[in-house]
Amino acid sequence: MIQRFLPFLNWFKGYNAGKLRADVIGGLTVAMVLIPQSMAYAQLAGLPAYYGLYAAFLPPLIAALFGSSNQLATGPVAVVSLMTSTALAPLATAGSESFIAYAILLALMVGIFQFSLGVLRLGVVVNFLSHPVVNGFTNAAAIIIASSQFSKLFGVYVDSAEHHYETIWRVIQAAVHFTHLPTLGMAALAFAIMIGFKRINPRLPNVLIAVVITTVLSAVVGFQKDQAVTIQQIESADVRAQILEFNETLNYVNAMSDKRVQASKELDKVKKEKGEQTHEALNLKNEVANLNVEIEHANEKAHELREELRWHKFHCAGQGGGAVFYVAGQAPSGTPKTVWRIKVGSSKLDPGKLKFMGGGAVVGEIPPELPKFKVPVIDMRIMMTLLPMAIIISLLGFMEAISIAKAMAAKTGQRLDPNQELIGQGLANVIGSGFSSYAVSGSFSRSAVNLQAGAETGLSNVISSVVVGVSLLLFTPLLYNLPQATLAAIIMMAVIGLVNVSGFVHAWQVQKYDGAISIITFLTTLAFAPHLDKGIMIGVALSIGLYLVRNMKPDIASLSLHHDGSFRHAQHFGLEECEHVAVIRFNGSLFFANVSYLETVILDTMSERPKLKHLLIVCNGVNELDASGEEMLSIIVDRVREPGRDISFSGFNDHVMHVLQRTHLYEKIGEDHLYRSVNEALRYIHRDAHSDSTEEQCPLRTVLQVEGTVKRYAVSDEMKKKLLEQQPPLDED
């Protein structure tokens, strides 16, 4: 019983030194991949790189202790990181204190939702995310993630646009104007190292090797060249004026934002006290709307000024406090040709300490300490805003984790408990949020490394967490010079495995509508990016809608005898149908959404076949029968028998038969009109239905093809004998 609450106790059954050695090797190997990947993914989420290490510290340990998979490696992953950035982008500036606080709060919400699903044994809810939807979304996310790193590859800075493709176009324009060649070269070197070592020996930690080499190279050559500059050191009066105007514009935005907050509070107060349609409330609504317009215009102006400042290239003459920065082309002859740029973000520029960049971007300083426990700041307004994305991240993250765990369990033979895995993932996010972690999930690449390294139990993930903790305490200064371009290359290499074009083809081959849903999800996710929730919600809505449509009009087939002795779809196989007996197969449960469809088909059959005497409804596919279905069956029986025809049913399972018996529809239909199989039913139905028939050969006894299709087939004597042996004689009453 205790192992149900502490599943990690199962690790130590038959545990020995050999397993410990395998777990230690697995944990160390995963940590070599986890440390650089987690830093890269944190920046993908819009957070400082070291928050990835925080997310790689406790969550993998907690998920391993309380999950059910022995090899699943939990931590920062690409898709969840991107969706975190997407969820928080409208609420705060990436990397700001508010943004970090909201990311931690989002992790708490994700964890609570996952933990609740696990405790309530509701893991099946992930089935709402069908495979075609997930495939379409994942392929689109991979493209979005990879392309989002272009700016770091080229060493350019742009503002994010409303749509991702607009942002990429801005990056391309900036790259044409200015590509920092050392940054591009560093990224190319990282790619070459990872690809090369992966081909030489896949077991080597190619990611770690790329990090070590590029970091050492960055430190040796002085890859980062930042300098603090006063506004007076800029020679161009126009640039100085742009900086001051940029600051004034941001001051105006902040002032208008404060006024909007105050007006919104007053509006809420008036609505509660006097109502929404009062004169005062309408005036306040108008004031808020006008402020929104003014802020939007001011933000657009700030964007234009920001782009102009970023567009400038400078050359520096002199050194230290005596250095003068000239706009490129205006510097005195003999000035070094090193290109400098102003680092312009979303906040105001300090005229006394402007940041000029003459090199590439690096990770920078990482606090040499473990994350301290701190309860996430609870803000109900923000939580309600984040709730839809928290649910999507919870389900998508868990689906990714359980899919990986199942793939590994198929190789190891381990038995998985999806609900226990939900509990483990939920606790990892909840407890992790108390130690400054953002949302995490299972990683395919690191889980594969864990399995390949021979890890036997979840202790390997505990060891990888310990290694991350030691790194945070002792080795963070070594990561200062890690180039951002290397992290971008790591992300792009990692998401290559998410691209799965064959998934579209396979879905299309299975069912065209599944392929269409997968393609639509892919295209809408790309089109609406960075609003990824819209793409996946459209896919889910299409899946549910298609499910309802298919169940409202399930497959109904009119059957006739096939040459192999079975009863097949008459239209599909070009078979003639009997004039006097209609054998109709209903493939689907009978419930409120489709009962009228069955009635329509039966009535149409009766009107189209005037010589019809008996209907046999084949119900092997009816697994459920609700009150509407039971009521409609009763009506159908009356409507068929009223003009003198008869109706029988075959193939009801025991569950449905019990429903018929409880509602007394069993007696109404008649025990002698309920059969276990089609063959059994026809033995009793056929003779009476053909008592006055002029039909020379019955398609239910002899295989008759529709003229012009293929030649006629007759059931062989051997087949007839076999069928007769399985059923009671025809003349039995």
XYZ file of C-alpha atoms in Angstrom:
733
model
C 0.000 0.000 0.000
C 2.799 2.402 0.908
C 4.351 1.857 -2.529
C 1.262 3.384 -4.093
C 2.109 6.695 -2.401
C 5.890 6.240 -2.614
C 6.383 4.465 -5.957
C 10.160 4.977 -5.888
C 10.385 2.194 -3.273
C 9.919 -0.227 -6.186
C 13.370 0.774 -7.459
C 15.104 -1.131 -4.712
C 13.556 -4.547 -5.297
C 16.504 -6.675 -6.340
C 18.726 -3.601 -6.530
C 22.465 -4.318 -6.699
C 25.827 -2.742 -7.450
C 25.441 -3.344 -11.180
C 22.188 -1.402 -11.337
C 23.685 1.391 -9.233
C 26.591 1.697 -11.650
C 24.183 1.850 -14.614
C 22.079 4.528 -12.901
C 25.147 6.633 -12.051
C 26.378 6.486 -15.656
C 22.885 7.279 -16.948
C 22.465 10.208 -14.553
C 25.848 11.736 -15.421
C 25.231 11.293 -19.152
C 21.791 12.930 -19.004
C 23.185 15.816 -16.923
C 25.733 16.558 -19.664
C 22.851 17.097 -22.085
C 20.439 18.606 -19.556
C 22.612 21.538 -18.421
C 23.147 23.211 -21.821
C 19.687 22.274 -23.117
C 17.920 23.674 -20.057
C 19.702 27.014 -20.427
C 18.766 27.177 -24.103
C 15.129 26.314 -23.441
C 14.866 28.917 -20.676
C 15.788 31.607 -23.181
C 13.243 30.167 -25.590
C 10.700 30.689 -22.792
C 11.793 34.337 -22.486
C 13.643 33.787 -19.197
C 17.271 34.315 -18.188
C 19.354 31.238 -19.011
C 19.961 30.228 -15.403
C 16.235 29.718 -14.819
C 16.617 26.682 -17.052
C 19.072 25.297 -14.500
C 16.524 25.951 -11.764
C 13.969 23.984 -13.786
C 16.539 21.198 -14.243
C 17.358 20.984 -10.532
C 14.364 19.716 -8.502
C 11.637 18.836 -11.091
C 13.510 15.835 -12.611
C 14.078 14.447 -9.113
C 10.439 14.894 -8.011
C 9.017 13.494 -11.269
C 11.250 10.422 -10.951
C 10.332 9.807 -7.297
C 6.575 10.012 -7.791
C 6.119 8.989 -11.436
C 5.811 5.479 -12.797
C 8.488 5.432 -15.516
C 12.035 4.405 -14.674
C 13.664 6.108 -17.660
C 11.558 9.214 -18.356
C 13.779 12.311 -18.019
C 11.794 15.377 -16.969
C 12.892 18.992 -17.286
C 12.698 21.969 -19.650
C 11.505 21.020 -23.154
C 11.154 22.992 -26.368
C 7.375 22.975 -26.923
C 6.435 23.783 -23.303
C 9.086 26.530 -23.232
C 7.684 28.088 -26.400
C 4.129 27.902 -25.071
C 5.249 29.516 -21.801
C 6.650 32.426 -23.790
C 3.445 32.592 -25.828
C 1.247 32.640 -22.723
C 3.215 35.388 -20.976
C 4.100 37.656 -23.909
C 0.866 39.726 -23.663
C 1.302 40.190 -19.904
C 4.897 41.329 -19.417
C 8.211 42.004 -21.138
C 10.331 38.894 -21.613
C 12.986 38.579 -18.912
C 11.424 41.186 -16.619
C 10.647 40.510 -12.963
C 6.922 40.341 -13.715
C 7.516 37.920 -16.587
C 9.579 35.625 -14.340
C 6.947 35.759 -11.580
C 4.173 34.892 -14.054
C 6.233 32.000 -15.499
C 6.607 30.519 -12.015
C 2.895 31.039 -11.343
C 2.072 29.303 -14.637
C 4.204 26.315 -13.580
C 2.215 26.123 -10.341
C -1.090 26.161 -12.247
C 0.121 23.485 -14.668
C 1.254 21.322 -11.762
C -1.996 21.663 -9.830
C -4.037 20.737 -12.906
C -1.875 17.695 -13.714
C -1.802 16.535 -10.095
C -5.601 16.869 -9.816
C -6.137 14.820 -12.975
C -3.832 12.124 -11.625
C -5.458 11.936 -8.193
C -8.931 11.805 -9.758
C -7.741 9.106 -12.203
C -8.662 11.264 -15.196
C -5.616 10.605 -17.350
C -7.914 9.673 -20.236
C -8.700 13.383 -20.708
C -5.571 13.640 -22.879
C -7.490 11.678 -25.515
C -9.096 14.978 -26.516
C -5.744 15.731 -28.153
C -5.891 13.311 -31.047
C -2.720 12.111 -32.752
C -3.357 14.075 -36.006
C -3.808 17.285 -33.977
C -0.647 16.704 -31.942
C 1.319 15.812 -35.082
C 0.202 18.967 -36.882
C 0.867 21.155 -33.849
C 4.270 19.611 -33.098
C 5.506 20.059 -36.678
C 4.402 23.691 -36.678
C 5.927 24.272 -33.241
C 9.234 22.815 -34.441
C 9.336 25.294 -37.339
C 8.359 28.195 -35.062
C 10.970 27.234 -32.450
C 13.742 26.857 -35.015
C 12.932 30.105 -36.820
C 12.645 31.992 -33.519
C 16.405 31.456 -33.082
C 17.377 33.168 -36.349
C 18.004 36.511 -34.645
C 20.553 34.891 -32.305
C 22.258 33.123 -35.202
C 22.752 36.392 -37.088
C 23.350 38.537 -34.003
C 20.510 40.978 -34.704
C 17.794 42.448 -32.510
C 14.206 43.145 -33.562
C 10.864 43.768 -31.895
C 8.374 40.911 -31.951
C 5.442 41.521 -34.291
C 1.816 40.471 -33.844
C 2.441 37.393 -36.000
C 5.509 35.200 -36.001
C 6.018 35.384 -39.763
C 6.146 39.191 -39.494
C 8.846 38.884 -36.827
C 10.860 36.564 -39.078
C 10.582 39.088 -41.913
C 11.974 41.764 -39.596
C 14.852 39.433 -38.695
C 15.607 38.853 -42.392
C 15.615 42.596 -43.062
C 17.937 43.199 -40.110
C 20.213 40.330 -41.151
C 20.548 41.798 -44.656
C 21.480 45.168 -43.158
C 23.765 43.783 -40.456
C 24.837 40.231 -39.722
C 27.437 39.866 -37.006
C 29.788 37.457 -38.757
C 31.582 36.214 -35.595
C 28.171 35.308 -34.122
C 27.153 33.476 -37.290
C 30.520 31.732 -37.307
C 30.129 30.641 -33.679
C 26.714 29.160 -34.470
C 28.113 27.356 -37.523
C 30.925 25.941 -35.383
C 28.414 24.684 -32.799
C 26.358 23.001 -35.536
C 29.447 21.391 -37.024
C 30.596 20.042 -33.661
C 27.205 18.574 -32.748
C 26.588 17.018 -36.155
C 30.153 15.778 -36.500
C 30.424 14.111 -33.099
C 26.947 12.639 -33.460
C 28.063 10.894 -36.641
C 31.417 9.830 -35.213
C 29.942 8.362 -32.037
C 26.301 8.950 -31.022
C 27.179 8.058 -27.426
C 29.449 11.095 -27.043
C 27.810 14.150 -25.376
C 28.003 16.250 -28.547
C 25.967 19.084 -27.019
C 28.305 19.389 -24.046
C 31.351 19.237 -26.319
C 29.939 22.091 -28.431
C 29.302 24.137 -25.278
C 32.811 23.584 -23.925
C 34.611 24.384 -27.201
C 32.595 27.494 -28.078
C 32.721 28.816 -24.492
C 36.501 28.440 -24.335
C 36.866 30.026 -27.771
C 34.551 32.880 -26.736
C 36.658 33.592 -23.641
C 39.985 33.390 -25.517
C 39.064 35.721 -28.406
C 36.980 38.157 -26.337
C 33.754 37.341 -28.163
C 31.735 39.759 -26.033
C 32.760 43.430 -26.339
C 30.366 45.602 -24.368
C 31.094 49.143 -23.269
C 29.195 51.607 -21.075
C 28.923 54.958 -22.854
C 27.444 58.357 -21.922
C 25.209 60.153 -24.362
C 27.833 62.910 -24.692
C 30.257 60.373 -26.173
C 27.988 59.978 -29.208
C 29.126 62.442 -31.831
C 25.849 62.536 -33.809
C 23.335 65.109 -32.575
C 20.567 63.282 -34.453
C 21.248 60.033 -32.577
C 21.328 61.883 -29.249
C 17.977 63.466 -30.102
C 16.514 60.053 -31.024
C 17.606 58.623 -27.650
C 15.953 61.487 -25.763
C 12.800 61.248 -27.881
C 12.684 57.488 -27.290
C 12.844 58.037 -23.518
C 10.160 60.741 -23.677
C 7.890 58.413 -25.664
C 8.277 55.649 -23.078
C 7.588 58.148 -20.281
C 4.387 59.118 -22.087
C 3.404 55.435 -22.479
C 3.971 54.825 -18.768
C 1.961 57.911 -17.796
C -0.941 56.933 -20.060
C -0.803 53.372 -18.744
C -1.086 54.649 -15.170
C -4.079 56.772 -16.185
C -5.669 53.728 -17.861
C -5.200 51.616 -14.735
C -6.827 54.321 -12.614
C -9.696 54.782 -15.077
C -10.275 51.013 -15.210
C -10.462 50.838 -11.415
C -12.959 53.699 -11.331
C -14.982 52.006 -14.081
C -15.149 48.739 -12.128
C -16.259 50.653 -9.038
C -18.977 52.539 -10.934
C -20.241 49.318 -12.556
C -20.675 47.693 -9.150
C -22.303 50.699 -7.509
C -24.383 52.260 -10.316
C -24.443 49.815 -13.224
C -22.860 49.583 -16.668
C -25.282 51.789 -18.595
C -25.002 54.917 -16.437
C -23.679 58.164 -17.897
C -20.623 58.036 -15.637
C -19.789 54.448 -16.649
C -20.109 55.246 -20.352
C -17.784 58.245 -19.983
C -15.201 56.093 -18.220
C -15.477 53.421 -20.927
C -14.864 56.082 -23.531
C -11.884 57.404 -21.559
C -10.344 53.917 -21.331
C -10.893 53.372 -25.076
C -9.221 56.710 -25.901
C -6.295 55.877 -23.632
C -5.890 52.527 -25.377
C -5.665 54.285 -28.738
C -3.128 56.816 -27.430
C -0.995 54.073 -25.874
C -1.106 52.048 -29.090
C 0.063 55.044 -31.141
C 2.802 55.834 -28.618
C 3.984 52.219 -28.612
C 4.156 52.268 -32.402
C 6.248 55.438 -32.270
C 8.537 53.828 -29.649
C 8.917 50.813 -31.922
C 9.942 53.014 -34.853
C 12.494 54.891 -32.722
C 13.825 51.623 -31.311
C 14.328 50.237 -34.813
C 16.076 53.430 -35.944
C 18.479 53.279 -32.995
C 19.196 49.606 -33.645
C 19.793 50.358 -37.316
C 22.719 52.662 -36.575
C 26.275 51.364 -36.945
C 29.042 53.151 -35.087
C 32.819 53.272 -35.192
C 34.758 54.149 -32.046
C 37.721 56.501 -31.880
C 39.688 56.566 -28.635
C 39.359 54.467 -25.506
C 37.591 54.503 -22.123
C 35.922 57.734 -21.075
C 37.581 59.606 -23.911
C 36.134 57.392 -26.616
C 33.893 59.027 -29.212
C 31.315 57.035 -31.206
C 30.741 58.147 -34.774
C 27.948 57.026 -37.065
C 29.487 54.678 -39.650
C 30.817 56.697 -42.589
C 31.337 59.857 -40.524
C 34.353 58.737 -38.464
C 37.781 60.328 -39.001
C 40.223 58.380 -41.149
C 42.238 55.840 -39.201
C 39.324 54.980 -36.863
C 39.144 51.208 -36.146
C 36.514 49.519 -38.312
C 34.971 47.499 -35.468
C 31.203 47.955 -35.690
C 29.366 48.982 -32.517
C 25.622 49.023 -31.875
C 23.394 50.451 -29.159
C 21.649 47.805 -27.047
C 18.023 48.954 -27.075
C 15.363 47.028 -25.176
C 11.821 47.750 -24.064
C 12.800 50.030 -21.186
C 14.222 53.547 -21.169
C 17.874 54.155 -22.009
C 20.116 55.604 -19.314
C 21.856 58.632 -20.912
C 24.706 58.230 -18.442
C 25.216 54.529 -19.088
C 24.286 53.440 -22.599
C 25.285 49.897 -23.528
C 27.271 49.689 -26.765
C 27.947 46.232 -28.220
C 30.992 45.556 -30.336
C 30.905 41.760 -30.225
C 28.582 38.833 -29.763
C 26.097 38.041 -27.016
C 26.961 35.620 -24.200
C 24.991 34.109 -21.319
C 26.604 36.427 -18.775
C 26.574 36.176 -15.024
C 24.726 33.310 -13.337
C 24.117 33.492 -9.569
C 26.361 30.829 -7.941
C 23.697 29.443 -5.633
C 20.790 27.042 -5.453
C 17.294 28.467 -5.908
C 15.733 29.449 -2.593
C 12.234 28.387 -1.585
C 9.666 31.083 -2.232
C 5.915 30.735 -2.527
C 4.799 31.937 -6.001
C 2.972 35.260 -5.982
C -0.742 34.489 -6.369
C -2.651 36.927 -8.583
C -6.187 35.752 -9.373
C -6.584 38.147 -12.303
C -3.425 36.828 -13.944
C -4.388 33.242 -13.106
C -7.739 33.585 -14.870
C -5.950 35.019 -17.901
C -3.434 32.157 -17.922
C -5.948 29.370 -17.210
C -6.660 28.313 -20.843
C -2.951 28.126 -21.687
C -2.213 26.350 -18.390
C -4.709 23.629 -19.325
C -3.287 23.271 -22.847
C 0.302 23.125 -21.543
C -0.759 20.567 -18.918
C -2.387 18.248 -21.436
C 0.176 18.703 -24.200
C 3.096 18.357 -21.803
C 1.652 15.214 -20.252
C 0.827 13.697 -23.635
C 4.426 14.267 -24.689
C 5.699 12.733 -21.441
C 3.442 9.658 -21.472
C 4.128 9.013 -25.167
C 7.850 8.975 -24.467
C 7.365 6.783 -21.385
C 5.257 4.280 -23.354
C 7.838 4.099 -26.129
C 10.542 3.240 -23.599
C 8.311 0.845 -21.671
C 7.785 -1.100 -24.902
C 11.550 -1.721 -24.962
C 12.048 -2.402 -21.242
C 8.811 -4.264 -20.541
C 7.972 -1.933 -17.654
C 4.333 -1.442 -16.697
C 3.205 2.187 -16.700
C 0.450 3.936 -14.769
C -0.601 7.109 -16.663
C -2.380 8.540 -13.626
C 0.693 8.026 -11.441
C 2.751 9.717 -14.137
C 0.345 12.667 -13.995
C 0.882 12.843 -10.239
C 4.654 12.789 -10.732
C 4.613 15.481 -13.432
C 2.173 17.572 -11.397
C 4.266 17.415 -8.226
C 7.388 18.245 -10.245
C 5.771 21.474 -11.456
C 4.156 22.372 -8.128
C 7.275 21.835 -6.013
C 9.509 23.221 -8.748
C 7.505 26.466 -8.810
C 8.425 26.950 -5.153
C 12.082 26.930 -6.217
C 11.837 29.325 -9.193
C 11.185 26.687 -11.867
C 9.007 27.277 -14.889
C 6.802 24.542 -16.427
C 8.551 21.273 -17.334
C 7.688 17.989 -19.021
C 9.262 14.759 -20.248
C 12.059 15.117 -22.790
C 12.338 12.672 -25.689
C 16.026 13.319 -26.396
C 17.184 13.101 -22.769
C 14.977 10.060 -22.084
C 16.537 8.333 -25.089
C 19.999 9.204 -23.745
C 18.986 7.819 -20.344
C 17.791 4.563 -21.880
C 20.792 4.279 -24.176
C 23.157 4.824 -21.238
C 21.598 1.766 -19.569
C 19.778 3.432 -16.654
C 17.789 0.854 -14.676
C 15.676 2.995 -12.335
C 14.586 6.580 -11.724
C 17.636 6.992 -9.489
C 19.481 8.090 -12.640
C 17.271 11.197 -12.784
C 17.941 11.890 -9.112
C 21.670 11.779 -9.878
C 21.273 14.161 -12.853
C 19.446 16.611 -10.543
C 22.294 16.407 -8.021
C 24.819 17.140 -10.806
C 22.804 20.228 -11.823
C 22.762 21.370 -8.186
C 26.545 20.976 -7.897
C 26.973 22.886 -11.158
C 24.854 25.761 -9.824
C 27.053 25.970 -6.726
C 30.492 25.533 -8.282
C 30.617 25.869 -12.046
C 28.393 28.807 -13.049
C 31.367 31.211 -13.573
C 32.573 28.857 -16.312
C 29.345 29.463 -18.230
C 29.689 33.269 -18.371
C 31.226 33.274 -21.878
C 28.841 30.683 -23.354
C 27.672 32.300 -26.654
C 23.968 32.837 -27.155
C 24.502 31.616 -30.716
C 25.530 28.220 -29.313
C 22.313 27.996 -27.299
C 20.359 28.871 -30.440
C 22.133 26.081 -32.331
C 21.360 23.623 -29.503
C 17.659 24.462 -29.679
C 17.548 24.134 -33.458
C 19.322 20.777 -33.362
C 16.946 19.539 -30.662
C 13.739 20.419 -32.528
C 14.818 18.771 -35.771
C 13.570 15.519 -34.264
C 10.102 17.031 -33.813
C 9.609 17.398 -37.569
C 7.642 14.397 -38.810
C 6.355 14.843 -42.354
C 5.535 11.140 -42.623
C 2.950 11.674 -39.867
C 0.823 13.733 -42.285
C 1.093 11.084 -44.982
C 0.241 8.274 -42.586
C -2.786 10.126 -41.163
C -4.028 10.789 -44.724
C -3.600 7.124 -45.664
C -5.568 5.987 -42.605
C -8.431 8.452 -43.086
C -8.401 11.505 -45.334
C -10.227 13.592 -42.755
C -7.520 12.787 -40.158
C -4.879 13.931 -42.619
C -6.875 17.094 -43.327
C -7.191 17.870 -39.600
C -3.451 17.382 -39.136
C -2.645 19.717 -42.050
C -5.180 22.357 -40.921
C -3.772 22.287 -37.370
C -0.274 22.703 -38.801
C -1.219 25.644 -41.027
C -3.353 27.467 -38.448
C -0.660 27.073 -35.773
C 1.856 28.652 -38.138
C -0.575 31.376 -39.176
C -1.600 32.365 -35.635
C 1.886 32.058 -34.075
C 2.882 33.233 -31.535
C -0.689 32.580 -30.361
C -0.167 28.819 -30.382
C -3.270 28.077 -28.337
C -5.462 29.092 -31.283
C -3.914 26.514 -33.596
C -4.284 23.613 -31.205
C -7.803 24.663 -30.156
C -8.879 24.748 -33.800
C -7.467 21.244 -34.228
C -9.246 19.944 -31.122
C -12.514 21.588 -32.206
C -12.239 19.977 -35.648
C -11.542 16.558 -34.096
C -14.498 16.779 -31.727
C -16.731 18.157 -34.474
C -15.750 15.346 -36.822
C -16.359 12.801 -34.073
C -19.864 14.167 -33.523
C -20.617 14.237 -37.260
C -19.407 10.661 -37.676
C -21.513 9.511 -34.749
C -24.545 11.459 -35.915
C -24.321 9.609 -39.239
C -22.530 6.329 -38.546
C -21.890 3.808 -41.279
C -25.069 1.946 -42.243
C -24.723 -0.787 -44.831
C -27.186 -2.987 -46.665
C -25.750 -6.517 -46.668
C -25.843 -9.381 -49.122
C -24.057 -12.719 -49.476
C -20.420 -12.557 -50.611
C -18.680 -15.433 -52.399
C -16.553 -16.124 -49.284
C -19.723 -17.031 -47.378
C -19.893 -13.838 -45.302
C -22.356 -10.977 -45.575
C -20.768 -7.862 -47.061
C -21.703 -4.316 -48.029
C -23.843 -4.809 -51.155
C -22.973 -1.477 -52.786
C -19.223 -1.775 -52.165
C -18.976 -5.282 -53.590
C -21.542 -4.908 -56.368
C -23.925 -7.500 -54.882
C -27.613 -7.827 -55.641
C -30.042 -7.461 -52.735
C -33.047 -9.535 -51.781
C -36.461 -8.093 -52.653
C -38.159 -9.458 -49.527
C -35.551 -9.288 -46.745
C -33.380 -6.246 -46.028
C -30.281 -6.921 -43.946
C -29.112 -3.566 -42.567
C -25.931 -3.273 -40.512
C -25.682 -0.343 -38.058
C -22.068 0.440 -37.053
C -22.214 2.612 -33.966
C -23.786 3.034 -30.580
C -27.411 4.149 -30.555
C -27.755 7.442 -28.722
C -29.642 10.710 -28.953
C -27.484 12.164 -31.760
C -28.003 9.399 -34.337
C -31.286 7.617 -33.606
C -33.220 9.696 -36.118
C -30.663 8.791 -38.797
C -31.355 5.073 -38.321
C -35.092 5.728 -38.530
C -34.625 7.689 -41.758
C -32.580 4.898 -43.373
C -35.151 2.243 -42.405
C -38.091 4.283 -43.692
C -36.254 5.027 -46.944
C -35.511 1.318 -47.395
C -39.166 0.456 -46.898
C -40.331 3.035 -49.429
C -37.736 2.005 -52.044
C -38.478 -1.724 -51.820
C -42.269 -2.290 -52.068
C -41.932 -6.112 -51.920
C -40.069 -5.945 -48.629
C -41.515 -8.200 -45.909
C -38.853 -8.350 -43.233
C -36.042 -6.110 -41.957
C -33.084 -7.580 -40.132
C -31.047 -4.970 -38.256
C -27.498 -6.200 -37.598
C -26.353 -4.615 -34.328
C -22.937 -6.096 -33.633
C -21.513 -2.558 -33.592
C -24.038 -1.236 -31.061
C -22.096 -1.083 -27.798
C -24.276 1.454 -25.990
C -27.984 2.231 -25.947
C -29.260 5.350 -24.196
C -32.848 6.391 -23.411
C -33.281 8.153 -26.762
C -32.004 5.109 -28.617
C -34.310 2.778 -26.700
C -37.294 5.027 -27.366
C -36.503 5.239 -31.074
C -36.127 1.452 -31.384
C -39.576 1.074 -29.886
C -41.007 3.568 -32.399
C -39.206 1.853 -35.311
C -40.655 -1.537 -34.323
C -44.173 -0.046 -34.333
C -43.714 1.757 -37.653
C -42.333 -1.324 -39.418
C -44.940 -3.755 -38.101
C -47.919 -1.444 -38.501
C -48.278 -1.974 -42.303
C -47.796 -5.730 -41.945
C -44.037 -6.017 -42.302
C -41.789 -7.483 -39.625
C -38.469 -6.575 -38.030
C -35.785 -8.562 -36.205
C -32.424 -7.780 -34.628
C -29.154 -9.680 -34.428
C -25.844 -9.245 -32.654
C -26.851 -7.269 -29.550
C -24.195 -7.705 -26.853
C -25.105 -8.646 -23.288
C -24.944 -5.075 -22.013
C -27.478 -3.848 -24.583
C -29.670 -6.931 -24.026
C -29.832 -6.075 -20.325
C -31.015 -2.562 -21.234
C -33.749 -4.053 -23.447
C -34.841 -6.351 -20.643
C -34.927 -3.603 -18.019
C -37.105 -1.397 -20.237
C -39.369 -4.263 -21.442
C -38.489 -3.499 -25.061
C -37.220 -7.082 -25.068
C -40.805 -8.365 -24.778
C -42.076 -5.889 -27.364
C -39.556 -6.976 -29.981
C -40.091 -10.587 -29.033
C -37.560 -13.195 -27.990
C -38.108 -14.987 -31.300
C -37.019 -11.814 -33.132
C -33.676 -11.441 -31.362
C -30.757 -13.469 -32.759
C -27.076 -13.876 -32.058
C -25.905 -13.829 -35.692
C -27.077 -12.991 -39.217
C -26.951 -16.617 -40.328
C -29.090 -17.725 -37.414
C -31.619 -14.976 -38.086
C -31.915 -15.753 -41.806
C -32.595 -19.435 -41.099
C -35.804 -18.443 -39.355
C -36.715 -15.358 -41.393
C -35.988 -16.449 -44.949
C -38.703 -19.066 -45.594
C -41.676 -17.004 -44.387
C -40.462 -13.877 -46.178
C -40.255 -15.842 -49.465
C -43.502 -17.824 -49.139
C -45.110 -16.101 -52.144
C -41.903 -15.056 -53.842
C -41.228 -15.287 -57.563
C -37.554 -14.610 -56.967
C -35.600 -17.313 -58.834
C -32.419 -16.993 -56.787
C -32.169 -15.125 -53.495
C -29.030 -13.003 -53.069
C -29.030 -14.042 -49.423
C -28.590 -17.709 -50.429
C -26.678 -17.423 -53.704
C -23.993 -14.913 -54.584
C -25.384 -12.640 -57.295
C -23.354 -9.742 -58.641
C -25.027 -6.666 -60.059
C -25.036 -6.996 -63.846
C -21.994 -5.455 -65.477
C -19.701 -5.664 -62.449
C -18.045 -9.067 -62.227
C -19.113 -12.631 -62.919
C -21.500 -14.376 -60.584
C -20.219 -16.535 -57.815
C -22.152 -19.365 -56.228
C -21.516 -20.517 -52.710
C -19.702 -23.831 -52.906
C -21.290 -27.033 -51.572
C -18.499 -27.232 -48.997
C -19.236 -23.708 -47.779
C -22.992 -24.437 -47.627
C -22.310 -27.586 -45.598
C -20.094 -25.673 -43.198
C -22.703 -22.971 -42.658
C -25.481 -25.519 -42.160
C -23.472 -27.383 -39.534
C -23.122 -24.194 -37.496
C -26.848 -23.383 -37.443
C -30.130 -25.130 -36.587
C -32.094 -26.653 -39.516
C -34.216 -24.354 -41.658
C -37.490 -26.068 -40.867
C -37.092 -25.775 -37.101
C -39.835 -23.673 -35.518
